[in-house]
Short mmCIF file of C-alpha atoms in Angstrom, two decimals:
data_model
loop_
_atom_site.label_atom_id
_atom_site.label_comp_id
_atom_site.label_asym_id
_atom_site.label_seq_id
_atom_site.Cartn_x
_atom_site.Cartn_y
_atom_site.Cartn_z
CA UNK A 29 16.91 48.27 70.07
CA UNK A 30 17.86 52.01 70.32
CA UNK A 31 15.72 54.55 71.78
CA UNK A 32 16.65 56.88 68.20
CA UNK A 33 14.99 54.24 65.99
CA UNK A 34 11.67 53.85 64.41
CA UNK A 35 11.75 50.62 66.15
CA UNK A 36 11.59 51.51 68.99
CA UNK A 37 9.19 53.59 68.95
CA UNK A 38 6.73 51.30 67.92
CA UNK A 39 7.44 49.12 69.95
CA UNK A 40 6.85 51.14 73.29
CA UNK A 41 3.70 52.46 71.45
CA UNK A 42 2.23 48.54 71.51
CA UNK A 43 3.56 48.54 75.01
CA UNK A 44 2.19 51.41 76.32
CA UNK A 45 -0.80 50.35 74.63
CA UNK A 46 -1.19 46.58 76.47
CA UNK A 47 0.14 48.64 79.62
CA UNK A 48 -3.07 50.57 79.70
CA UNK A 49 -5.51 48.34 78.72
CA UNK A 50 -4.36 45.97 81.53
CA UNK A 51 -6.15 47.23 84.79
CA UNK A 52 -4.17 45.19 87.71
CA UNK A 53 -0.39 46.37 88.40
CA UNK A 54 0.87 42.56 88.88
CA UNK A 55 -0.53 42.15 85.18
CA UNK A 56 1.23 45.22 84.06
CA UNK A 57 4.59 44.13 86.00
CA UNK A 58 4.10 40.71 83.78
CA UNK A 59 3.82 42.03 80.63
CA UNK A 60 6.66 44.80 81.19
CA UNK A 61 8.84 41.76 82.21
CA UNK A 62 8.19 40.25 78.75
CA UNK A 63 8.30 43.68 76.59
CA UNK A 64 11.78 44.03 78.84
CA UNK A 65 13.58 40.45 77.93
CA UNK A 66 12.11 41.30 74.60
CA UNK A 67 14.09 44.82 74.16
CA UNK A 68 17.17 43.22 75.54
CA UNK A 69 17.26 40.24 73.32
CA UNK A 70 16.94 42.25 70.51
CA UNK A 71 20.47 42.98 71.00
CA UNK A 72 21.19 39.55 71.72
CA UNK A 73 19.04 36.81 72.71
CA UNK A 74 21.93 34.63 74.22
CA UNK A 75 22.81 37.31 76.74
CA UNK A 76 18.84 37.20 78.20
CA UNK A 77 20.37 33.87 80.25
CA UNK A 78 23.23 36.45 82.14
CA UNK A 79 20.55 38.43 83.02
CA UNK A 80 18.36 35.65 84.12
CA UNK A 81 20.93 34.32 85.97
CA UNK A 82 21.97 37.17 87.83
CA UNK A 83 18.51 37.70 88.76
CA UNK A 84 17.95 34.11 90.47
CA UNK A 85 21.56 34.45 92.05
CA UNK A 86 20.39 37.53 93.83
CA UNK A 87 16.82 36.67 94.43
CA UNK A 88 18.47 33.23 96.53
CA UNK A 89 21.45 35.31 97.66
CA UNK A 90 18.96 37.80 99.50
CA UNK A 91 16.29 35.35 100.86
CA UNK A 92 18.99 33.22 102.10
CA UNK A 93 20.87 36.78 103.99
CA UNK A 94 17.78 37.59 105.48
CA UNK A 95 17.07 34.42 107.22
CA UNK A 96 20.54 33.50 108.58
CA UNK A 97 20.80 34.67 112.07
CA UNK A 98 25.36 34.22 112.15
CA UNK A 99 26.98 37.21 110.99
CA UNK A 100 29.56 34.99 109.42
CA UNK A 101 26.66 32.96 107.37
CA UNK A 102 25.33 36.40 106.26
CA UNK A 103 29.03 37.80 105.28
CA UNK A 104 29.54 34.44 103.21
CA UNK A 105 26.16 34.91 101.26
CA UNK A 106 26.58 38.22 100.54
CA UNK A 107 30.74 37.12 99.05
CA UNK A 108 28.87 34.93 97.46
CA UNK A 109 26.22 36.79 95.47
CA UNK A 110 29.15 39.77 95.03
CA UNK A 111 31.58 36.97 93.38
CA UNK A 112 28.38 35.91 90.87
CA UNK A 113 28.13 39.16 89.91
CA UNK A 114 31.47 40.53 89.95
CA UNK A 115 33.24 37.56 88.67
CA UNK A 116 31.00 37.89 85.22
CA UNK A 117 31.31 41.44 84.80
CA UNK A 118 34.57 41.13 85.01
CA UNK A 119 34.62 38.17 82.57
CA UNK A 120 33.18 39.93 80.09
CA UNK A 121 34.08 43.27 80.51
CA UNK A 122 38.31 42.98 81.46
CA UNK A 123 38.79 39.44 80.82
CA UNK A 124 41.04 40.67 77.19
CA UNK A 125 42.07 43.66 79.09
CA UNK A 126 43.71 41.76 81.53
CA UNK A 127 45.53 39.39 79.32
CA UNK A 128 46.96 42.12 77.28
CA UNK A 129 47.82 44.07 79.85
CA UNK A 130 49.54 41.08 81.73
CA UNK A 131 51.48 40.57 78.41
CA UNK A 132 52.72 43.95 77.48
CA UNK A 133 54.37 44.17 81.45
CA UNK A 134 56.17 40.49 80.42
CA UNK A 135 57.26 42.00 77.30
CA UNK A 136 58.82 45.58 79.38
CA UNK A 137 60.58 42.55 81.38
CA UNK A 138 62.35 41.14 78.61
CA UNK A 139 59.44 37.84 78.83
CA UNK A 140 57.90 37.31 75.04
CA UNK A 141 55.01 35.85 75.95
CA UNK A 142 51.95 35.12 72.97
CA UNK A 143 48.78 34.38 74.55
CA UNK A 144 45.48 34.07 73.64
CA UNK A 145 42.50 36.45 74.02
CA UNK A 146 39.06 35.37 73.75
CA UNK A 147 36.81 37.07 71.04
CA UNK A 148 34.29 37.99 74.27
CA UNK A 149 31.21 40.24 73.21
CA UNK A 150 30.49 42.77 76.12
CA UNK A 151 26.77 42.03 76.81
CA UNK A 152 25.22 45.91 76.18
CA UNK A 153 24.22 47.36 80.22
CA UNK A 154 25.70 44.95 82.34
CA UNK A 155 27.68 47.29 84.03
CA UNK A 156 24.57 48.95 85.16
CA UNK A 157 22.44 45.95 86.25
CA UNK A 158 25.06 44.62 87.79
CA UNK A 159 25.43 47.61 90.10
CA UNK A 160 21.78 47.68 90.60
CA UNK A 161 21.37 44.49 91.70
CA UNK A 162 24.67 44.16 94.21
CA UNK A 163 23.02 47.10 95.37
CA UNK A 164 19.66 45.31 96.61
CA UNK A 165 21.75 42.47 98.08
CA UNK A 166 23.84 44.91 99.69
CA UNK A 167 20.57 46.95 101.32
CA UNK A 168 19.01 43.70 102.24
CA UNK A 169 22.41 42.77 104.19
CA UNK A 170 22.52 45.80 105.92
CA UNK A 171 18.50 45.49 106.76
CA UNK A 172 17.78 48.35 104.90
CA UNK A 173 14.80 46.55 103.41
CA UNK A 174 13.71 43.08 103.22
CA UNK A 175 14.15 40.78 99.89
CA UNK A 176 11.38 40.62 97.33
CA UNK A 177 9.09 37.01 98.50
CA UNK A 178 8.00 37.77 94.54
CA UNK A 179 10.36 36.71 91.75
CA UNK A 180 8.57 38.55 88.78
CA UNK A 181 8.56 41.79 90.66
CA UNK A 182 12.51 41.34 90.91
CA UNK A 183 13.35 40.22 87.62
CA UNK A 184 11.19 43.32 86.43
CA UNK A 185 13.66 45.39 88.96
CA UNK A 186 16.49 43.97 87.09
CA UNK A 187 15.37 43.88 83.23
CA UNK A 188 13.08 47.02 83.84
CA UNK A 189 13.66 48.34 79.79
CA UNK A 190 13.65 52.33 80.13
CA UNK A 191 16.69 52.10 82.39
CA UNK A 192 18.44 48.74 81.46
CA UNK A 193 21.16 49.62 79.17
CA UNK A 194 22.27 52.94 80.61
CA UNK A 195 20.59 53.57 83.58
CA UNK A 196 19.99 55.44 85.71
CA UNK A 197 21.00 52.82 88.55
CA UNK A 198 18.46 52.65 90.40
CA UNK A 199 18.21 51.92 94.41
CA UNK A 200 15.76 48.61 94.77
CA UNK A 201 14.65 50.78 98.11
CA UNK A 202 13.67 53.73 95.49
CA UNK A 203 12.54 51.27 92.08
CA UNK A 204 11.17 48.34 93.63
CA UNK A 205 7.96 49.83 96.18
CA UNK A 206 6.83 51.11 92.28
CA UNK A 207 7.04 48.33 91.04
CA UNK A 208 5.39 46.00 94.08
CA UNK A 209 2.46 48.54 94.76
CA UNK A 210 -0.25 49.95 92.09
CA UNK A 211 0.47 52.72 89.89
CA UNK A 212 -1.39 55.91 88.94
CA UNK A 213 -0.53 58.40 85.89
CA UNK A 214 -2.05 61.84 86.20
CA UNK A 215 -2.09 64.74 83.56
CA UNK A 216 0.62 66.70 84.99
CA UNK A 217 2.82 63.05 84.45
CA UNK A 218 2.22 62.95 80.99
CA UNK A 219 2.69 66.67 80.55
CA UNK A 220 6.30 66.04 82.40
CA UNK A 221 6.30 62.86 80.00
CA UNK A 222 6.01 64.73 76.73
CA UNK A 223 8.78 67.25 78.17
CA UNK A 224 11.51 65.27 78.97
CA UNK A 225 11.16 62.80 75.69
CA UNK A 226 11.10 66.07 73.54
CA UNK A 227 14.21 67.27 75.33
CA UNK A 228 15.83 63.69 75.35
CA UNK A 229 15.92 63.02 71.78
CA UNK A 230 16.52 66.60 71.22
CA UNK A 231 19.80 66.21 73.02
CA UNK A 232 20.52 62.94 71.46
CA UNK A 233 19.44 63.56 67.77
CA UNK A 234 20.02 67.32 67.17
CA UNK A 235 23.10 68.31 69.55
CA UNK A 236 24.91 64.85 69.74
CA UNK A 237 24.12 62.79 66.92
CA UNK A 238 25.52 65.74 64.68
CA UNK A 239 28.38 66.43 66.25
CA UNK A 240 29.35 63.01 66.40
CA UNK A 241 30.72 62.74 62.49
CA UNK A 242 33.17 66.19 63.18
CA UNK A 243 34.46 65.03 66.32
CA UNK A 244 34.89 61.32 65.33
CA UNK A 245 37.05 62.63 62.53
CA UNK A 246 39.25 64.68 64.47
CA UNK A 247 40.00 62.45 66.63
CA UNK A 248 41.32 59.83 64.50
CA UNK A 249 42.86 61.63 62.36
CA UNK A 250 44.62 64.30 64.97
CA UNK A 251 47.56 64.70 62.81
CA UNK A 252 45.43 66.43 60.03
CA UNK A 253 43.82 68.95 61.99
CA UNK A 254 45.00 72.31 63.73
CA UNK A 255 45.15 72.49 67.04
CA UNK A 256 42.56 75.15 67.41
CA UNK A 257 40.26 72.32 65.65
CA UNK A 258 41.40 69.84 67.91
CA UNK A 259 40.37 71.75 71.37
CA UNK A 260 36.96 72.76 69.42
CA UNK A 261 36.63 68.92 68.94
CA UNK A 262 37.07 68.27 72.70
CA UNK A 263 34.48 71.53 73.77
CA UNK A 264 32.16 69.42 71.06
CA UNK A 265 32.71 66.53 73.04
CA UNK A 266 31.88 67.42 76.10
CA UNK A 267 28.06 68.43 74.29
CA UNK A 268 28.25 65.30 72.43
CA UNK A 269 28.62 62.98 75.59
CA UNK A 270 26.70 64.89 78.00
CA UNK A 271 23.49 65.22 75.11
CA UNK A 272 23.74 61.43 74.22
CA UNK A 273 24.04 60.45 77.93
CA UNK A 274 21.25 63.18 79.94
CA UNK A 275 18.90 62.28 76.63
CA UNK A 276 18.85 58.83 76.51
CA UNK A 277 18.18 59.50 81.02
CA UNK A 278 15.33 61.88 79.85
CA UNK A 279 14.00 59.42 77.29
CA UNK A 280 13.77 56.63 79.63
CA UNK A 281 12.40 59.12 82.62
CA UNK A 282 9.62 60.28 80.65
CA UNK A 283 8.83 56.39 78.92
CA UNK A 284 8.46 55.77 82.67
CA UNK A 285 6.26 58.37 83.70
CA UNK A 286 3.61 57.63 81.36
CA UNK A 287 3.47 54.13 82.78
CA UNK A 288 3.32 55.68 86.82
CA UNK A 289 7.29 54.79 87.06
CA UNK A 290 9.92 57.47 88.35
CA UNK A 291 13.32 57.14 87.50
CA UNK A 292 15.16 59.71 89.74
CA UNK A 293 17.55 62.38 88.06
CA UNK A 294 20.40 61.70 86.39
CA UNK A 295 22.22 64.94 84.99
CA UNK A 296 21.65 68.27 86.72
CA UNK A 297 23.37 70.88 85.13
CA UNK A 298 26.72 69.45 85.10
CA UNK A 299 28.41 72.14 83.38
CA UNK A 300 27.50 74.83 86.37
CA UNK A 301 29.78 72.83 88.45
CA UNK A 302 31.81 75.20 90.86
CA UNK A 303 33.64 72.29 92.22
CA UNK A 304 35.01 68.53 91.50
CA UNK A 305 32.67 67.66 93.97
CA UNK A 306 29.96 69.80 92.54
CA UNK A 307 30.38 68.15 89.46
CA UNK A 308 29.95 64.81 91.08
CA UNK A 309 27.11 65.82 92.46
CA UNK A 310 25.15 66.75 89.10
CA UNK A 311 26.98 64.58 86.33
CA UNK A 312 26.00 60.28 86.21
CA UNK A 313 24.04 60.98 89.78
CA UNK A 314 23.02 57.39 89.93
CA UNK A 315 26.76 56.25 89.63
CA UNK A 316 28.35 58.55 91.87
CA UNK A 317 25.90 57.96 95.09
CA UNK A 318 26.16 54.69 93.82
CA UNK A 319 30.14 54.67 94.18
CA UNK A 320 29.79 56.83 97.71
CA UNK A 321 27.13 54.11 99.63
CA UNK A 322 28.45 51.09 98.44
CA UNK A 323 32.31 52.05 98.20
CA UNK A 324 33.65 55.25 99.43
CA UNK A 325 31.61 54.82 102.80
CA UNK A 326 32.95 51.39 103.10
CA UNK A 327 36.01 51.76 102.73
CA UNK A 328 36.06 54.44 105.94
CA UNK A 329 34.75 57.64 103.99
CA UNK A 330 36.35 60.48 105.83
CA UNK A 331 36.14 59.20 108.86
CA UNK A 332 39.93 58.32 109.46
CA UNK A 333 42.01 60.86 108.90
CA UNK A 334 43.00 63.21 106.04
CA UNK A 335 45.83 60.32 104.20
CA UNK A 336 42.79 57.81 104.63
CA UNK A 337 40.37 60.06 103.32
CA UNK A 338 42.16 60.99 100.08
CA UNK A 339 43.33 56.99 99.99
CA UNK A 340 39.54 56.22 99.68
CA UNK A 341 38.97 58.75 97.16
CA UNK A 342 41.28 57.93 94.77
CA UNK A 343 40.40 54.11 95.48
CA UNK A 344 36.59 55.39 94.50
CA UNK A 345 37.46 56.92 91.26
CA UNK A 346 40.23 54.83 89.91
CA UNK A 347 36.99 52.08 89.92
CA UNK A 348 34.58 54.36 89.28
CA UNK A 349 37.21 54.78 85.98
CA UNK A 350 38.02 51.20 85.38
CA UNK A 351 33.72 50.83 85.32
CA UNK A 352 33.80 52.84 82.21
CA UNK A 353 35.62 50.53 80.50
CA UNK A 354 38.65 48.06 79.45
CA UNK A 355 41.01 50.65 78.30
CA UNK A 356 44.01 52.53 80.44
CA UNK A 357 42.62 55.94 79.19
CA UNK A 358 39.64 55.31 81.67
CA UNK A 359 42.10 53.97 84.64
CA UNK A 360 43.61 57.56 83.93
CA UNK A 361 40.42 59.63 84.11
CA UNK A 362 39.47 58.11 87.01
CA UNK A 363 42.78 58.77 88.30
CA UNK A 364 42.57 62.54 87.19
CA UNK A 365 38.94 63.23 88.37
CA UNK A 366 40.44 61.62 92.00
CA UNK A 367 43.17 63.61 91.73
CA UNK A 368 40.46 67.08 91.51
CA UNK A 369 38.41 65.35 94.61
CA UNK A 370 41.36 65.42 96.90
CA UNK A 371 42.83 68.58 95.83
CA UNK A 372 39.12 70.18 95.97
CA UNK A 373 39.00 68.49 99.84
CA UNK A 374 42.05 69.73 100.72
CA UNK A 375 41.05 73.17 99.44
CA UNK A 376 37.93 73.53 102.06
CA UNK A 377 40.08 73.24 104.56
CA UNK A 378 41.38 76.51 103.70
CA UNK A 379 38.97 79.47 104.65
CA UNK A 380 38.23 81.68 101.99
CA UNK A 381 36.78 84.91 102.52
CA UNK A 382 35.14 85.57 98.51
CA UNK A 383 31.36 84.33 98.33
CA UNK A 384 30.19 86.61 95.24
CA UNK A 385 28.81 86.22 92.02
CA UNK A 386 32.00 87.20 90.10
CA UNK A 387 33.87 84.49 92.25
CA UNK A 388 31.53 81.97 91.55
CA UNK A 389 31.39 82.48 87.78
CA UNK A 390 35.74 82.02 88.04
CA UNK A 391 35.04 78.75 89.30
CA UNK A 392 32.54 77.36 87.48
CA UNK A 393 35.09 78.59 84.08
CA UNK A 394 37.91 76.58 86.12
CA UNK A 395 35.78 73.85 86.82
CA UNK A 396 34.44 73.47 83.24
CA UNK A 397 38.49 73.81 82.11
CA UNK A 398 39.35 71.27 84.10
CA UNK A 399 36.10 68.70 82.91
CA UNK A 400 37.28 69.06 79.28
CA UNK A 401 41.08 67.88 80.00
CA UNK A 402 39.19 65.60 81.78
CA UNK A 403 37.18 64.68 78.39
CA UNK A 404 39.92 64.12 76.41
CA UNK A 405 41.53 61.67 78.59
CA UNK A 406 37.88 59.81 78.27
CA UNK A 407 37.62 60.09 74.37
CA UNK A 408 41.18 58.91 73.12
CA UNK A 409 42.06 55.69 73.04
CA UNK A 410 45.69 55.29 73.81
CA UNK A 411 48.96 57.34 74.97
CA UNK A 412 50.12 57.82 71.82
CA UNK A 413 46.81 59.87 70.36
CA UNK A 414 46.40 62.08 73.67
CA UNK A 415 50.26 63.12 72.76
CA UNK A 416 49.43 64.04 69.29
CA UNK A 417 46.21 66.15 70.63
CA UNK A 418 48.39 67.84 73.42
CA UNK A 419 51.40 68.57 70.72
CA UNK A 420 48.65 69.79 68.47
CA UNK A 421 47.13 72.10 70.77
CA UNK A 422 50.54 73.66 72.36
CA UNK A 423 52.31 73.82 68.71
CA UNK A 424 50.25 74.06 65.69
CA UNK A 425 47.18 76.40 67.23
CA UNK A 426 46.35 78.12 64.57
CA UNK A 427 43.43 79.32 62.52
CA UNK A 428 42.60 76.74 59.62
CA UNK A 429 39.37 76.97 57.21
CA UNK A 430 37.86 73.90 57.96
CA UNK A 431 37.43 75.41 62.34
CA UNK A 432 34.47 77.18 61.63
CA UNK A 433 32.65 73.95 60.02
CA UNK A 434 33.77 72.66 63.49
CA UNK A 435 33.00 76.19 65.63
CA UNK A 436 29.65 77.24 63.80
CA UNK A 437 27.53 73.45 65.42
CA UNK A 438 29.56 73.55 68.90
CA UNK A 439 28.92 76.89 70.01
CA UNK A 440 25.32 77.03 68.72
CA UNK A 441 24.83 73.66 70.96
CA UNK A 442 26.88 75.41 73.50
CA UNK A 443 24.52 78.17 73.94
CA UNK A 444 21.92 76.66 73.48
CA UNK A 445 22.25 74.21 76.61
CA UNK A 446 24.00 76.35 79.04
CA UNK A 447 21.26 79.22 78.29
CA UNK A 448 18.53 76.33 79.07
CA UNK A 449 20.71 75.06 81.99
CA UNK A 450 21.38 78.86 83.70
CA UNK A 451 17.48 79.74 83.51
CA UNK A 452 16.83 75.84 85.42
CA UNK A 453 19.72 77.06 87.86
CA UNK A 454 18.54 80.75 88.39
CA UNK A 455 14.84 79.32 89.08
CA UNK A 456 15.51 76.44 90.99
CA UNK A 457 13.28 74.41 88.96
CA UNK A 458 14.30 72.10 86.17
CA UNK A 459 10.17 72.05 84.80
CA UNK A 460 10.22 76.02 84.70
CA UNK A 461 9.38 74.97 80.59
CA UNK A 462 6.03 74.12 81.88
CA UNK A 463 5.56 77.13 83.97
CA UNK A 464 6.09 79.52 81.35
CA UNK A 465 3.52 81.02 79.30
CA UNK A 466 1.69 78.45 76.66
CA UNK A 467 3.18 80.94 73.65
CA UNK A 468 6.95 80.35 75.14
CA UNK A 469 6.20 76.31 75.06
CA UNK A 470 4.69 76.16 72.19
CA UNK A 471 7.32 78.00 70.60
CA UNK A 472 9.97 75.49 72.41
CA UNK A 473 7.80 72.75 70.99
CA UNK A 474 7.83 73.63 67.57
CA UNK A 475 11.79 74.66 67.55
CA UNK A 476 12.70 70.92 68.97
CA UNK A 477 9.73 69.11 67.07
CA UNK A 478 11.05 71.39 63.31
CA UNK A 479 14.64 70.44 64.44
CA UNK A 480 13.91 66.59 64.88
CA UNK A 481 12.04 66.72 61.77
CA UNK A 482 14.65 68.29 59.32
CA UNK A 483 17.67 66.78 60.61
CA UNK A 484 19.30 64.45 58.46
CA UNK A 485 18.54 61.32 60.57
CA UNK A 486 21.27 58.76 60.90
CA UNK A 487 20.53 55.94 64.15
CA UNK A 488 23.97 56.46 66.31
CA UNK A 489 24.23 53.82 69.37
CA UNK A 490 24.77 55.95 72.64
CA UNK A 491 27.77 56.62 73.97
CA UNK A 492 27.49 54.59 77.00
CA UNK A 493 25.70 51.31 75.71
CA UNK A 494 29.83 50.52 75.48
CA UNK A 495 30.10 50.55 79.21
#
């Protein structure tokens, strides 16, 4: 069930409806447990046991941690509520991956070796719940809160619908006091509400929904396009992604806030980034502080030395990659983007004496450079494409008719965002919309609502229900 879909939206409207009419929260958590296995088997009803079971693995795992008293009782628990989890992600997500991969090296080795793949259907979000919940049994390990005594008020943690299938992750010490405690909606929530699910499907149905056709095309079929259409393609990308992926976050931020539920923030600004680690900082929050807790910091952090330090870096991202998906382009983006974090560490060490505005706005163009070589290493899907893009863009860059039916969309979404995103910056404050005069909403209203409305309207699954 996508967010973009008529479907959808009645469906929230009966459940916003039953969420309201029901005065007790435990009632409420009940019924948004049901709506939630209900969205999810929409998809696929088969799949709604993996979730179920990953839920009562944890729920046992993290009773169980909490009452042993021998750290080597607690270690195994933990092992094995991690091997549950990990061992069917990894099932489903890189079970193929593996196999292929294993055969291709036997093949470089002179070893013709046929196996057999399974046809396995990725189950749509279970990279993110399965972060969220290793999470929780991770925090109630390291006595950072105690387990859940309720098992409805977990299994709502886990299957909550907003943030299921493409998160944000969310922290059971942040999610799950919401969700255990009574919840209150006030007029300034469902002003916020209204904002952020105007602006979601904005992003999603007006910027990245209609780029998607242009830069699907040139993408598979790089050998027919200039290269001057081809780096237009990957600029168009970058929108395409980051609209699909911070509206489907605003969507399901502002679904929660009219029920009393806040998701925390997902995207801020990304494209302002001065730094790799900026960047980190502002693009897939959820994912990257979940990557620093429950990895990087594990694994030493900087704590050990500079080798160890960039060692754990790379580590971070090369997984934080491989998360994205079963393909080698991802291995290599995480590779790339771990590659920026260690040269951007190594960098600091360095004093440097500029701190102006002029400065600033050179990084933040290097910065953005360096994201969209970045993006095309995410959007190909093998060597052999990225070296037709790369030969396009070095050889044959040159001026073609059909680059202004890709320039005329990209730089009016272009604009349009970054203009948005340097008046948040400049303020401080991503609601400034609502501080504005009522004419300058109302205006902003009307634009988004008369774009939504004349657009020709075609559903397109999010980028990320693949991961």
């Amino acid at each position: 069930m996508l967010f973009n879909t008529l479907q959808f939206l009645i469906f929230f409207i009966i459940v916003l409806g039953l969420y309201r009419a029901l005065s007790d929260y435990r009632w409420q958590n009940a019924m948004l447990l049901v709506a939630s296995y209900v969205f999810y088997g929409a998809w696929n009803w088969r799949f709604l046991f993996l979730i179920a079971a990953s839920t009562l693995i944890d729920y046992w795992a993290a009773q169980k941690i909490h009452r042993a008293t021998q750290p080597r009782m607690r270690k195994l628990l933990l092992g094995i509520s991690l091997s549950a989890n990990l061992g069917l992600l990894g099932f489903f997500k890189y079970y193929n991956f593996g196999i292929e991969s294993f055969q291709i090296l036997l093949s470089t080795i002179g070893f013709d070796v046929h196996s057999h793949s399974l046809n396995i259907l990725l189950p749509v979000g279970i990279s993110f719940y399965t972060f969220q919940t290793i999470s929780y049994t991770v925090d109630v390990y390291r006595r950072v809160r105690p387990p859940v005594t309720n098992l409805l008020n977990f299994a709502l943690y886990v299957a909550y619908f907003p943030q299921l299938v493409a998160g944000p992750i969310e922290k059971a010490t942040q999610l799950l006091p919401q969700i255990e405690a009574p919840r209150t909606v006030t007029q300034q929530d469902v002003r916020i509400a209204f904002l952020w699910i105007l602006l979601g499907y904005f992003k999603k149905v007006a910027i990245a929904d209609t780029l998607a056709p242009m830069i699907d095309y040139a993408f598979s079929n790089p050998q027919e396009v200039s290269g001057a259409v081809s780096l237009v393609a990957i600029l168009a990308f970058a929108i395409q992604i980051y609209g699909d992926f911070a509206g489907y976050t605003l969507i399901a931020r502002g679904v929660s806030r009219l029920m009393g539920i806040h998701l925390m923030e997902n995207f801020r600004a990304p494209y302002l980034a001065a730094s790799p680690r900026d960047f980190w900082y502002r693009w897939h929050i959820s994912l990257s502080t979940w990557l620093r807790e429950y990895l990087y910091f594990p694994l030493g952090g900087s704590r050990h030395g500079r080798f160890r330090t960039y060692l754990n870096l790379m580590i971070t991202m090369l997984l934080g990659g491989l998360w994205h998906g079963a393909r080698w382009n991802f291995v290599l983006w995480g590779f790339y983007h771990g590659l920026l974090l260690v040269g951007n560490h190594a960098l600091n060490q360095i004093p440097f004496r500029f701190n102006n505005r002029a400065w600033k706005g050179a990084q933040i163009a290097l910065m953005f450079g360096f994201t969209l070589f970045g993006w095309l290493l995410f959007r190909v899907h093998d060597m052999g494409q990225l070296a037709i893009i790369l030969e396009n863009i070095t050889t044959r860059f040159y001026w073609t008719p059909d680059l202004i039916y890709y320039l005329k969309p990209t730089l009016c979404a272009f604009v349009l965002l970054m203009a948005y995103h340097i008046w948040q910056e400049r303020t401080g404050n991503d609601l400034i919309l609502l501080q504005t005069s009522k004419w300058v909403q109302l205006g902003s209203y009307a634009f988004i609502i008369f774009a939504l409305v004349t657009i020709r309207f075609q559903a397109v699954p999010f980028v990320y229900f693949q991961f």
